[in-house]
Coordinates of C-alpha atoms and ligand atoms in Angstrom, one line a residue:
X101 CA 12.7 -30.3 -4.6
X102 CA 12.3 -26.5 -5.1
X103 CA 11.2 -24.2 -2.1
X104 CA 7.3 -24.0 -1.3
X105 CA 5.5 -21.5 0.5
X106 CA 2.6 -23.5 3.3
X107 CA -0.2 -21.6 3.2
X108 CA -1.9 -21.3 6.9
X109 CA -5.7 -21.4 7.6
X110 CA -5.6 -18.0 10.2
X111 CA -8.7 -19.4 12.0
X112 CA -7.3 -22.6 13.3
X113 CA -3.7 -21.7 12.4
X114 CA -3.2 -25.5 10.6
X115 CA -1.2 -25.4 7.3
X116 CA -3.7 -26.5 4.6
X117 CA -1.4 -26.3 1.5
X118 CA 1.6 -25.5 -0.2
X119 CA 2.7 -23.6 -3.3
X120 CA 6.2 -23.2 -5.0
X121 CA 8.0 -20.4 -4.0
X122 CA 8.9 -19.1 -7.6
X123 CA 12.3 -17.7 -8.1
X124 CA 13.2 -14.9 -10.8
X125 CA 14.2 -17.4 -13.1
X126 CA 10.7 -18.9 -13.0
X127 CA 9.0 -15.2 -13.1
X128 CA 11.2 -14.6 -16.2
X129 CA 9.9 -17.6 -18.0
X130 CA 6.0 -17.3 -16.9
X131 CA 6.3 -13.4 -18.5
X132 CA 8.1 -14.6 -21.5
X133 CA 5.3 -17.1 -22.2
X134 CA 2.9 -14.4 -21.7
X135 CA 5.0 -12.0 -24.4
X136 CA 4.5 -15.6 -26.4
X137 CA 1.1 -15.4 -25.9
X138 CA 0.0 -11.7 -25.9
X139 CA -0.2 -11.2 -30.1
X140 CA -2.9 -13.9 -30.8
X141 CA -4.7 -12.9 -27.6
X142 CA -5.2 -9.1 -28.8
X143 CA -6.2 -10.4 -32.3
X144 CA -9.0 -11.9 -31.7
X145 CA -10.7 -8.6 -30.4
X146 CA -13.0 -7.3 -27.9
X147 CA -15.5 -9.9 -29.3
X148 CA -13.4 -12.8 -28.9
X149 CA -11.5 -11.7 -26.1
X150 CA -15.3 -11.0 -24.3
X151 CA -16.3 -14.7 -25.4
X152 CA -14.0 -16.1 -22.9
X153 CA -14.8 -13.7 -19.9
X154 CA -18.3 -14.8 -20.7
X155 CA -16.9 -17.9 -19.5
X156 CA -15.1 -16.9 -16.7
X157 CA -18.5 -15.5 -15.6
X158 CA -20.1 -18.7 -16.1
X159 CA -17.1 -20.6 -14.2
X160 CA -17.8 -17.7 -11.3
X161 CA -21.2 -18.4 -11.0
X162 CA -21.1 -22.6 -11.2
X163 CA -17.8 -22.9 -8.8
X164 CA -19.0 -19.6 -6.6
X165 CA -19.0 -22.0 -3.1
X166 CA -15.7 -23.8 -3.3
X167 CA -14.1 -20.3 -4.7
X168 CA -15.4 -18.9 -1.2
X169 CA -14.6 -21.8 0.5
X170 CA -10.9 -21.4 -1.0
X171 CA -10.9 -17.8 0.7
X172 CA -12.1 -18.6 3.5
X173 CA -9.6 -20.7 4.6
X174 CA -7.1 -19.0 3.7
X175 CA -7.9 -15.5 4.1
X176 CA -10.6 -16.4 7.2
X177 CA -12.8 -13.7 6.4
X178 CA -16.8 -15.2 6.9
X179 CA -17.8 -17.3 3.7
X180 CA -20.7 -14.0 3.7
X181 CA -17.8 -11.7 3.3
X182 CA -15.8 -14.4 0.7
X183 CA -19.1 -14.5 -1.3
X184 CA -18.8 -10.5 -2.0
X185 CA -15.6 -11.6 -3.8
X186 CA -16.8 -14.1 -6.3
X187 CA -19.9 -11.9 -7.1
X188 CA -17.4 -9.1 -7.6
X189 CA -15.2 -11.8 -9.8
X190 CA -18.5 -12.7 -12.2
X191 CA -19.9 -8.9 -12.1
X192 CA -16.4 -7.7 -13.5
X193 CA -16.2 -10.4 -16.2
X194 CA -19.4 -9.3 -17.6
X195 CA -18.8 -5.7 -17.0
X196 CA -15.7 -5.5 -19.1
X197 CA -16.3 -8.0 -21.6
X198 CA -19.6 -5.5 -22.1
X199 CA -17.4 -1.9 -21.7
X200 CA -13.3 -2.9 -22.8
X201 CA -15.0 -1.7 -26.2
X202 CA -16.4 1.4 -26.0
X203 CA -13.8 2.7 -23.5
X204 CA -10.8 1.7 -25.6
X205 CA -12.8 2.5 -28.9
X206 CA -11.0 5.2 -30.8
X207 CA -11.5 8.8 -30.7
X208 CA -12.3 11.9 -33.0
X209 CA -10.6 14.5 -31.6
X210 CA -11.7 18.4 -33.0
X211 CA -9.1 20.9 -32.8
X212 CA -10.0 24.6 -32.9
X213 CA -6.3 25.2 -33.9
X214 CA -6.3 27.4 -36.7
X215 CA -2.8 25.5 -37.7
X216 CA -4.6 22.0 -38.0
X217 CA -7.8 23.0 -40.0
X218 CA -8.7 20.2 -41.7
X219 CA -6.4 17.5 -40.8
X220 CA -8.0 14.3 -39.3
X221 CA -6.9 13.6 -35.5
X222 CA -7.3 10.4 -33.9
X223 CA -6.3 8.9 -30.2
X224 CA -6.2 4.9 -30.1
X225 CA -5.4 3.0 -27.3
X226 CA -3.4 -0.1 -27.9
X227 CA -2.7 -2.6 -25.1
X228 CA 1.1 -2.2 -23.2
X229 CA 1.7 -6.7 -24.1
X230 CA 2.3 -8.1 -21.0
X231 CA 0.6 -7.0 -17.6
X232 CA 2.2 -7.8 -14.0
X233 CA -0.4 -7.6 -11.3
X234 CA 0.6 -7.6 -7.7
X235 CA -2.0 -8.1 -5.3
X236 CA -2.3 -8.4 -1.0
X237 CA -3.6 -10.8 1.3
X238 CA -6.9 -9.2 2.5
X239 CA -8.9 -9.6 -0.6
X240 CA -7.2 -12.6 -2.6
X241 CA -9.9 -12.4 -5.3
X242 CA -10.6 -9.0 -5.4
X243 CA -7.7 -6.6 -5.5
X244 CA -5.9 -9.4 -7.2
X245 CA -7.6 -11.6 -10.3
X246 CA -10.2 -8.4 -10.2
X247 CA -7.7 -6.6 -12.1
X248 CA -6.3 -9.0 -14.2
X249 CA -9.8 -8.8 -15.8
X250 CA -9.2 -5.8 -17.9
X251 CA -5.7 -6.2 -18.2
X252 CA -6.7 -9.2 -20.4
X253 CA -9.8 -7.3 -21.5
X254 CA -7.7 -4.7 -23.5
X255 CA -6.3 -7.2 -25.1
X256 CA -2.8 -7.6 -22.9
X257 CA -2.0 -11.0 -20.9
X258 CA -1.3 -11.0 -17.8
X259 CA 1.1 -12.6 -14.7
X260 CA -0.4 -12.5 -11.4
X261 CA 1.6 -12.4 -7.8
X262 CA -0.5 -12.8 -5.0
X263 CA 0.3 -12.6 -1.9
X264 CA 2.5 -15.6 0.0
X265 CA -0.3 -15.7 2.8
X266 CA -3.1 -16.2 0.2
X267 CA -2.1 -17.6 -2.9
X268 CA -4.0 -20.5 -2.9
X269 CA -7.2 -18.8 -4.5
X270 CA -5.1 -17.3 -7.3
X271 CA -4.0 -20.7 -8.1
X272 CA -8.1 -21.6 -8.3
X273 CA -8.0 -18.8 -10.9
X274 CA -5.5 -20.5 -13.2
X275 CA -7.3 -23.6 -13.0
X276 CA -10.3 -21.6 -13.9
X277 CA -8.2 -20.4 -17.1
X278 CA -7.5 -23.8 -18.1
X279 CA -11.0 -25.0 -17.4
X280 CA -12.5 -22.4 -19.6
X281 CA -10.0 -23.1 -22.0
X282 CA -8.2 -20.3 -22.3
X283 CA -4.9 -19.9 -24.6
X284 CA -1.8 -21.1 -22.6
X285 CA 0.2 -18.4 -21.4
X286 CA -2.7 -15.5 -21.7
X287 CA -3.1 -15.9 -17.4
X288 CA -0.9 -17.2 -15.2
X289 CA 0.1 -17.5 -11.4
X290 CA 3.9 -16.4 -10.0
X291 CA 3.3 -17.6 -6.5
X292 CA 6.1 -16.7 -4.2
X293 CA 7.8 -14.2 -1.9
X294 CA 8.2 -10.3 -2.1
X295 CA 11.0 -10.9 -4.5
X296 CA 8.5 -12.9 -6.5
X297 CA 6.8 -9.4 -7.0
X298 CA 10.3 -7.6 -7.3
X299 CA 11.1 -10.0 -10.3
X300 CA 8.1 -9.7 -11.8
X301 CA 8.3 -5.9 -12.0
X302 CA 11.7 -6.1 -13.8
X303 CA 10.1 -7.9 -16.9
X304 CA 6.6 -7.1 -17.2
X305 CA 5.1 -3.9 -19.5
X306 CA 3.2 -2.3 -16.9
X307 CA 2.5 -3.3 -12.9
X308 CA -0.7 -2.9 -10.8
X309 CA -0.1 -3.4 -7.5
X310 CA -2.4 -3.4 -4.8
X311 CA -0.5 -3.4 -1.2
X312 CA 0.9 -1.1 1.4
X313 CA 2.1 2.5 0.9
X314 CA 5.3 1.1 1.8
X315 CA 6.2 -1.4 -1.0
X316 CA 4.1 0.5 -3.4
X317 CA 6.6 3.2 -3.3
X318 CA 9.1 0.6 -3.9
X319 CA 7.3 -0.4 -7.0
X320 CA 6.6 2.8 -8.3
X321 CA 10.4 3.7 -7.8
X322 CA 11.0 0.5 -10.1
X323 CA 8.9 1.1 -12.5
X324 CA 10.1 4.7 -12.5
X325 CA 13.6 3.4 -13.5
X326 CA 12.4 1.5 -16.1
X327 CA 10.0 3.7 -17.5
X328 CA 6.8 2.0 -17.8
X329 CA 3.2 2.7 -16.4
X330 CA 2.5 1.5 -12.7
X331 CA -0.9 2.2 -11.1
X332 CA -0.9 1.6 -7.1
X333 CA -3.8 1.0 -4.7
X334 CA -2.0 1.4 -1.4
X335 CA -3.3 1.6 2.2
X336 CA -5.8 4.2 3.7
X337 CA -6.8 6.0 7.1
X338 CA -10.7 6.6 6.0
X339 CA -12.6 9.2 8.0
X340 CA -16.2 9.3 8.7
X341 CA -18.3 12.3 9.3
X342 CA -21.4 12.4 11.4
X343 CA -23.2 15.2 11.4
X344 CA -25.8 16.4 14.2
X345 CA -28.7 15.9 11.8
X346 CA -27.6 12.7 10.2
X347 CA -30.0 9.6 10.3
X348 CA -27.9 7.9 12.9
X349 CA -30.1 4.6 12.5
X350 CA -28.2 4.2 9.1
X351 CA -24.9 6.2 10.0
X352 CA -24.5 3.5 12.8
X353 CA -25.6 0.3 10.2
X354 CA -23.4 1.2 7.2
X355 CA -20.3 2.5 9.6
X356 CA -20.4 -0.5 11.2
X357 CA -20.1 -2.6 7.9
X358 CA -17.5 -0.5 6.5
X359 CA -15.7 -0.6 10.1
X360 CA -16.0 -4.2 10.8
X361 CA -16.1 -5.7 7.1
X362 CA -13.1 -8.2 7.3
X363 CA -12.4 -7.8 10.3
X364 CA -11.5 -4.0 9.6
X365 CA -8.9 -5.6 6.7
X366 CA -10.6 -3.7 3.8
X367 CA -8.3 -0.4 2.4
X368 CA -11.3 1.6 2.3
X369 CA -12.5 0.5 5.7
X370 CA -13.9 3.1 8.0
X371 CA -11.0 4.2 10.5
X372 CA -12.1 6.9 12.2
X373 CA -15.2 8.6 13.7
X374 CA -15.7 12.6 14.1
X375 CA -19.1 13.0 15.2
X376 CA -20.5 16.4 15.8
X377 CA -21.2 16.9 19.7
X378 CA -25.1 17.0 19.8
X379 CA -25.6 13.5 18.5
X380 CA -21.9 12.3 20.3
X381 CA -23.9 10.1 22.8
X382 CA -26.7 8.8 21.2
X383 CA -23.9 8.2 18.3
X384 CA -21.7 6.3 20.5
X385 CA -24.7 4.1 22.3
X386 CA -25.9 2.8 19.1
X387 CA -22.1 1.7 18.5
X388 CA -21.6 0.0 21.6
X389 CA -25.2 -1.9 20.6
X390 CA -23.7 -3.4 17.4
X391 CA -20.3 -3.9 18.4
X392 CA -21.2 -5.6 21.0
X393 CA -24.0 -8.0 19.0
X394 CA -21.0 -9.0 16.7
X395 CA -19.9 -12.8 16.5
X396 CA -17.0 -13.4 16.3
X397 CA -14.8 -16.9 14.7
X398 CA -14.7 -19.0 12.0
X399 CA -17.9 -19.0 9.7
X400 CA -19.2 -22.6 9.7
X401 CA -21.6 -21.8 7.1
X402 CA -23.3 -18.5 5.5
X403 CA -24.3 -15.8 8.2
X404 CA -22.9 -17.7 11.5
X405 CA -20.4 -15.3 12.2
X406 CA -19.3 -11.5 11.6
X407 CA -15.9 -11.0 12.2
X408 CA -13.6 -13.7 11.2
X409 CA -10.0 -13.8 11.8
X410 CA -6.7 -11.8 11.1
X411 CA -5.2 -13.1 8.2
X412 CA -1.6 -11.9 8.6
X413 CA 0.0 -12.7 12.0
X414 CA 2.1 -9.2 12.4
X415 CA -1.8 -8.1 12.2
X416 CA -2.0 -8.4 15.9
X417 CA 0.5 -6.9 16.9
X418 CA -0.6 -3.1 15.1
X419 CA -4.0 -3.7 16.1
X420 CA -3.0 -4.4 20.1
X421 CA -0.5 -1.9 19.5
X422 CA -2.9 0.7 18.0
X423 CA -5.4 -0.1 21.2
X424 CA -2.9 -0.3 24.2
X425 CA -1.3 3.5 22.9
X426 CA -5.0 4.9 23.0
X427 CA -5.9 3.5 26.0
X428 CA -2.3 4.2 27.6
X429 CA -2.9 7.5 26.5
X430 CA -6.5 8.2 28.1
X431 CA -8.8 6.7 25.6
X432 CA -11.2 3.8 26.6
X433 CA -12.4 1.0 25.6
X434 CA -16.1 0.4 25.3
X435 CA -15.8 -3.0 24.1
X436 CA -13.0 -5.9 23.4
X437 CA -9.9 -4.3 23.9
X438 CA -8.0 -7.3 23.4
X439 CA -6.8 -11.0 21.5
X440 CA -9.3 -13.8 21.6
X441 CA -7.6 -16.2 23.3
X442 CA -7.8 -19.8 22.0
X443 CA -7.2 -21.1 18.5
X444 CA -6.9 -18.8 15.3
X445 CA -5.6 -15.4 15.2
X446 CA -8.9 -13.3 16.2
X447 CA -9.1 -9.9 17.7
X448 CA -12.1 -8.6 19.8
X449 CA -14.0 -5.8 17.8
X450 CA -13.1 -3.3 19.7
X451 CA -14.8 0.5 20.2
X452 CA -12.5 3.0 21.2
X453 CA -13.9 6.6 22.6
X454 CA -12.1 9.8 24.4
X455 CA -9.1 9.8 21.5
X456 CA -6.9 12.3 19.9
X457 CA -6.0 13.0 16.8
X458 CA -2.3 12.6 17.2
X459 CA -3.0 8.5 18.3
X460 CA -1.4 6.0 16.5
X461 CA -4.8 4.5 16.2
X462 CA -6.4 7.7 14.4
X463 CA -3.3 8.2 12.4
X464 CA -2.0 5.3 11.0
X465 CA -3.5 2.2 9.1
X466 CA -5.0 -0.3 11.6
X467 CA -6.3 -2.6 9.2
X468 CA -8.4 -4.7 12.0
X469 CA -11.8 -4.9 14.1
X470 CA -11.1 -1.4 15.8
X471 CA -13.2 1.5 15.8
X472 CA -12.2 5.5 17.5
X473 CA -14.6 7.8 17.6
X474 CA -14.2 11.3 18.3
X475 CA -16.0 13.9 19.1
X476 CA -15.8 17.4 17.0
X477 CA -17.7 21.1 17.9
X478 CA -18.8 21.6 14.1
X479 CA -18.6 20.1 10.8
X480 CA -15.4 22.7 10.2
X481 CA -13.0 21.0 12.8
X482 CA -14.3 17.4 11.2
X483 CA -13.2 18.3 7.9
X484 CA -10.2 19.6 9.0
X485 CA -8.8 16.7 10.9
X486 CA -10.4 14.2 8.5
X487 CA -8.1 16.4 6.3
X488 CA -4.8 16.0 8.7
X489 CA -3.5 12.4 7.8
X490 CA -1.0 11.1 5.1
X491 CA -3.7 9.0 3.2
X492 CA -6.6 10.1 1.1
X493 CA -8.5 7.1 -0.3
X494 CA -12.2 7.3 0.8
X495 CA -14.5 9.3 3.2
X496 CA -18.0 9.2 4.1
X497 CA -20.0 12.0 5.2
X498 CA -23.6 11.1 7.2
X499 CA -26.0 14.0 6.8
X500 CA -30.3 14.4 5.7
X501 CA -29.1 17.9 4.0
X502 CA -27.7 15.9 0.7
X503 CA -26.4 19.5 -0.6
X504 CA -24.0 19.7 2.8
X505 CA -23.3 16.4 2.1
X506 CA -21.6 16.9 -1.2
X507 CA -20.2 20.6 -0.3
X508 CA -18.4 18.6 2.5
X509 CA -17.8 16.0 0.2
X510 CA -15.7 18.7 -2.1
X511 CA -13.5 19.8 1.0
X512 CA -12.6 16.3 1.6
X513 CA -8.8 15.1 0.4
X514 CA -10.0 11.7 -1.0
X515 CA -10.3 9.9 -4.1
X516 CA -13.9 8.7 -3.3
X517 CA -16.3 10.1 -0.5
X518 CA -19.6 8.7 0.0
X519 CA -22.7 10.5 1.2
X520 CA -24.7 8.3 3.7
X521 CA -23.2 5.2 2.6
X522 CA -19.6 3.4 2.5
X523 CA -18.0 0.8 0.1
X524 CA -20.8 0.7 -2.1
X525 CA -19.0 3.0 -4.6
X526 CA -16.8 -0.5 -5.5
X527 CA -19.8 -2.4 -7.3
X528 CA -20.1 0.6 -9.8
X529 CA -17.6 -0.4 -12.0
X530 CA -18.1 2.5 -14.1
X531 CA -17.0 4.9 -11.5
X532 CA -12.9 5.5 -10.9
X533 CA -12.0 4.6 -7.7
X534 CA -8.1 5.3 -6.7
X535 CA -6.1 7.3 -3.6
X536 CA -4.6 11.1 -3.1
X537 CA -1.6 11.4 -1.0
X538 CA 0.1 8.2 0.2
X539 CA -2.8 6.5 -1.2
X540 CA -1.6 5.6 -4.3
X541 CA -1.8 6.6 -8.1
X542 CA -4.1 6.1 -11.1
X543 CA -7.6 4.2 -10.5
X544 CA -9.3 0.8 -11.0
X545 CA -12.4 0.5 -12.7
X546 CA -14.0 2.9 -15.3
X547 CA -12.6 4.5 -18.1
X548 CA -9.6 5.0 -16.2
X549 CA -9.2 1.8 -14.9
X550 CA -9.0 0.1 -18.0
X551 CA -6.9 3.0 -20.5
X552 CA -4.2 2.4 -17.8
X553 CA -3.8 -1.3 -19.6
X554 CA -2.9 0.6 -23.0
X555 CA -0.7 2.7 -25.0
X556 CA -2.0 5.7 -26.3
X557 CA -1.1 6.4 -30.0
X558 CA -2.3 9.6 -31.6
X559 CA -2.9 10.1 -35.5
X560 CA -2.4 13.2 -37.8
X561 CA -3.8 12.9 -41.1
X562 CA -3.3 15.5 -43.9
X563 CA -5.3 15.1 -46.9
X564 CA -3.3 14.8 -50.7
X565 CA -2.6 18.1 -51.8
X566 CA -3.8 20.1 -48.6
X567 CA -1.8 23.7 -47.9
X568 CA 0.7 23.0 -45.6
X569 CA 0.1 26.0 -43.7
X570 CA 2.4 25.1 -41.1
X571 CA 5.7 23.9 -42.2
X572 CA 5.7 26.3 -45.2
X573 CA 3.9 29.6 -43.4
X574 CA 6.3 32.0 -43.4
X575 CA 5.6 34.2 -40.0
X576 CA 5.6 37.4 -41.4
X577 CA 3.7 40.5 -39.6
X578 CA 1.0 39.7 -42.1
X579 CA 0.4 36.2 -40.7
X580 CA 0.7 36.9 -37.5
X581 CA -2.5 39.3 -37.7
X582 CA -4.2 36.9 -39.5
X583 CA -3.2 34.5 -37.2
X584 CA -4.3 36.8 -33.9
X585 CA -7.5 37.4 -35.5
X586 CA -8.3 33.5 -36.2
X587 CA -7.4 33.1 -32.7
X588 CA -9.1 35.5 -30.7
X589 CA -12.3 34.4 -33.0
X590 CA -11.8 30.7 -32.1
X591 CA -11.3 31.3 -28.4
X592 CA -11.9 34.8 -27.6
X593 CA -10.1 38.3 -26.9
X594 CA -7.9 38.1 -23.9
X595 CA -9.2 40.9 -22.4
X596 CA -12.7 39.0 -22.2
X597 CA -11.4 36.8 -19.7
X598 CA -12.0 37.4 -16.0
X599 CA -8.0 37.0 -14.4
Ligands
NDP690 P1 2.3 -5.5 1.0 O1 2.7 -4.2 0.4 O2 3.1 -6.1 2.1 O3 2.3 -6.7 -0.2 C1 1.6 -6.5 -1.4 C2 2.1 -7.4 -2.4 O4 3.4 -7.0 -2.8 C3 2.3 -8.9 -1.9 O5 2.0 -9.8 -3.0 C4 3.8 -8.9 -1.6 O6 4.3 -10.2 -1.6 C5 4.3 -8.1 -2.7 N1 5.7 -7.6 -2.5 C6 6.4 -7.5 -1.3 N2 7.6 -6.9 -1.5 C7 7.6 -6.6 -2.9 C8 8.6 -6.0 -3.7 N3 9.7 -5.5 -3.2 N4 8.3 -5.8 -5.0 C9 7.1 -6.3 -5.5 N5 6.2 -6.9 -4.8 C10 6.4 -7.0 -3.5 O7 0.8 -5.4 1.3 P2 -0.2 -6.4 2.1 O8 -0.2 -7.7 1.4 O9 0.2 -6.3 3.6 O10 -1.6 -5.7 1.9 C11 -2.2 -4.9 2.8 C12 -2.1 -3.5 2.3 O11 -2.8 -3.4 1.1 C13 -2.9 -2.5 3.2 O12 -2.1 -1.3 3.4 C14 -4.1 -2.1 2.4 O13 -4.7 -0.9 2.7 C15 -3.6 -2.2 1.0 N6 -4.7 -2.4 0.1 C16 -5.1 -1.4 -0.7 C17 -6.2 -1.5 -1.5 C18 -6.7 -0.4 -2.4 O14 -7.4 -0.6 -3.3 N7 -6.2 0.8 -2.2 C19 -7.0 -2.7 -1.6 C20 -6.5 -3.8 -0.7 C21 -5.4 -3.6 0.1 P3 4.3 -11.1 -0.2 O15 3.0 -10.9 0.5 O16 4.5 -12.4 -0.7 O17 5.4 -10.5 0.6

């Protein structure tokens, strides 16, 4: 019998089910079907193509409690928080069977060249053939079938590797394929190991991963060597600002939810607090409040508990690693501080207060139910040290002046930063969400997140019996006058500009 992967249930730490652990043999031969596959799939157009993420939609919507149920237990985030994922999985089946179109339509371009006049210019965008998607454990639905969505939407097909800790609601996915009936070899599921994903990456067109900084670079260094696209949604250290005249009502409400949402597993969670020193106390006390209101276990049912478990077991460890170095280093601990003890892998949500920036907790990734908070003199010292740290995927600014809000928003090294509010920016599809620094490359959703899919092909087209200006133009003085004068007409004399 061939190797399996048992898949664990984090909250009562019970093996629930086994996949095959696919070798890259197997990986070869899933991305050779889809190559199979890939040329009938992108004839039937955004039309055709759209009919059948209709149906995923559909299949969303009928099978949305045993989809949550699936990650749930494997992922042991609240069935609340696994619900978030199937509406994401339906709302992004509509959204790009409605949008692939008009994003990947193609496009007049006007040049003001004086050495094109006339010609006909055209950009299309044609999809790369066969898609590798490589996705994490925290958000098995997500940041891993969620992109497969307008892989297939351009008109690609696509090979998914999820995560070895949660594959088991990617395999729900392909079930989901056949059950809506869709062509053999357009989706399919490589579960397996890291070198499951390292396989994949040798064979596909084009790779979106979605993991840690550190394998990302891996991937990227991979795809470097063979030349093809690679976009990369890696970890994050997300500041939040609090300014002195903030509504602290809703900067505590929506920091907590950003802070605490899966158990703190979310890449854009919120990992750090600078809070400007008037509104420090009050700040702090309504923190305490809600961290200390949280329940925490396994979810027997919609809205029984908040904070569910760690899914990946070395989780622990950086989180009670993170929280002794603060504490060992002066900080305290307003509440949890520590592992649950009994069954399932679950931390206390934890507020930390009196740190400093150079903590392991404030500097790298914690990725659980941990909050620091810091206090800063002025919103100057909060941009800069929300500033000081490797990552750059999201920030969120809490202020009533909305114009402050966005000038601070401009200073911050992020991808996305949200002004009184946090994660919300991921149901607008329409709006490019992706990391600076170590937090990754290129962007999922919008026009951007679906022209990363595609090839881009541009056209040139002369007209019979057009002057070929170019190739014959001989560059004498003459010209080049003529040519000066067409230019400075088209975009102005040089000495009009301000440098
Ligand atoms: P990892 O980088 O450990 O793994 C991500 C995926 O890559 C998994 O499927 C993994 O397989 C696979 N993999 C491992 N080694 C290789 C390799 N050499 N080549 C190809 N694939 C490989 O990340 P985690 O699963 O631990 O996910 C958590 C991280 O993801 C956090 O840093 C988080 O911030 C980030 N993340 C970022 C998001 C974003 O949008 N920016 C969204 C969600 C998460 P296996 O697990 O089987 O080893």
């Amino acid at each position: 019998m061939s190797a399996v992967i048992e898949v664990e249930n984090p909250s009562t730490g019970k093996t629930i089910e086994s996949v095959p652990d696919l070798g890259p043999v197997e990986v070869e031969a899933l991305v050779a079907t889809a190559r199979a596959a890939q040329p009938a799939w992108a004839a039937l157009g955004y039309a055709g193509r759209g009919r059948y993420l209709r149906r995923m939609q559909k299949w969303f919507l009928d099978n949305a409690d045993q989809i949550a149920e699936t990650i749930h237990a494997e992922n042991g985030k609240s069935l609340d928080e696994a619900n978030i994922e199937v509406m994401y999985g339906a709302v992004a089946s509509a959204f790009w069977a409605k949008h692939a179109s008009a994003y990947l339509a193609d496009e007049k371009i006007t040049s003001r060249s004086p050495l094109v006049l006339g010609r006909k210019l055209v950009v299309r965008y044609q999809p790369v053939g066969v898609v590798g998607v490589i996705g994490p454990w925290n958000n098995p639905l997500l940041n891993n079938f969620g992109d497969v969505i307008p892989a297939l939407a351009a008109g690609n097909t696509a090979v998914l590797k999820p995560s070895e800790i949660t594959p088991l609601t990617s395999v729900l996915m392909a079930e989901m394929a056949r059950e809506i009936g869709l062509p053999d070899g357009v989706f399919s599921v490589a579960t397996g190991t890291g070198a499951a994903g390292a396989a994949l990456v040798e064979h596909v067109d084009a790779v979106m991963f979605t993991g840690s900084t550190r394998t990302g670079k891996k991937v990227a260094g991979r795809c470097g060597e063979r030349l093809i696209p690679c976009s990369l949604e890696l970890g994050g250290k997300d500041p939040v600002i609090v300014l002195a005249d903030a509504d602290l009502e809703r900067a505590a409400n929506v920091t907590l939810f950003s802070a605490m949402h899966n158990s703190g597993q979310t890449c854009t969670s919120s990992e750090r607090v600078y809070v400007e020193a008037p509104v420090y106390d009050e700040f702090v006390a309504l923190m305490t409040e809600r961290f200390e209101s949280l329940r925490v276990g396994e979810s027997t049912g919609f809205g029984t508990s908040e904070s569910g478990s760690l899914t990946f077991p070395p989780q622990l460890d950086t989180v009670t690693r993170h929280v002794e170095d603060a504490v060992a280093g002066g900080a305290k601990a307003l509440t949890g501080g520590g592992v649950r003890q009994g069954e399932g892998r679950f931390f206390e949500p934890t507020l930390l207060v009196d740190v400093d920036q150079d903590m392991a907790c404030m500097r790298e990734e914690t990725f659980g139910p941990t909050l620091p908070i810091m206090k800063v003199a002025d919103a100057a010292e909060a941009v800069r040290l929300a500033n000081d740290s490797a990552y750059g995927l999201q920030a969120a600014v809490y202020t009533k002046d909305l114009a402050k809000g966005q000038r601070i928003a401009r200073e911050l090294q992020a991808g996305t930063v949200t002004v009184n509010d946090a994660l919300a920016n991921y149901f607008a599809l329409e709006l490019p969400m992706g990391g600076w620094k170590d937090s990754g490359l290129g962007a999922r959703h919008g026009r951007d997140g679906i022209r990363k899919f595609t090839k881009r092909q541009s056209i040139l087209v002369t007209r019979f019996g057009m002057k070929n200006e170019l190739h014959g133009m001989p560059f004498k003085a003459t010209n080049i006058r003529t040519l000066t004068r067409l230019i400075k007409t088209l975009y102005g004399h040089p000495r009009n500009t301000k440098d």
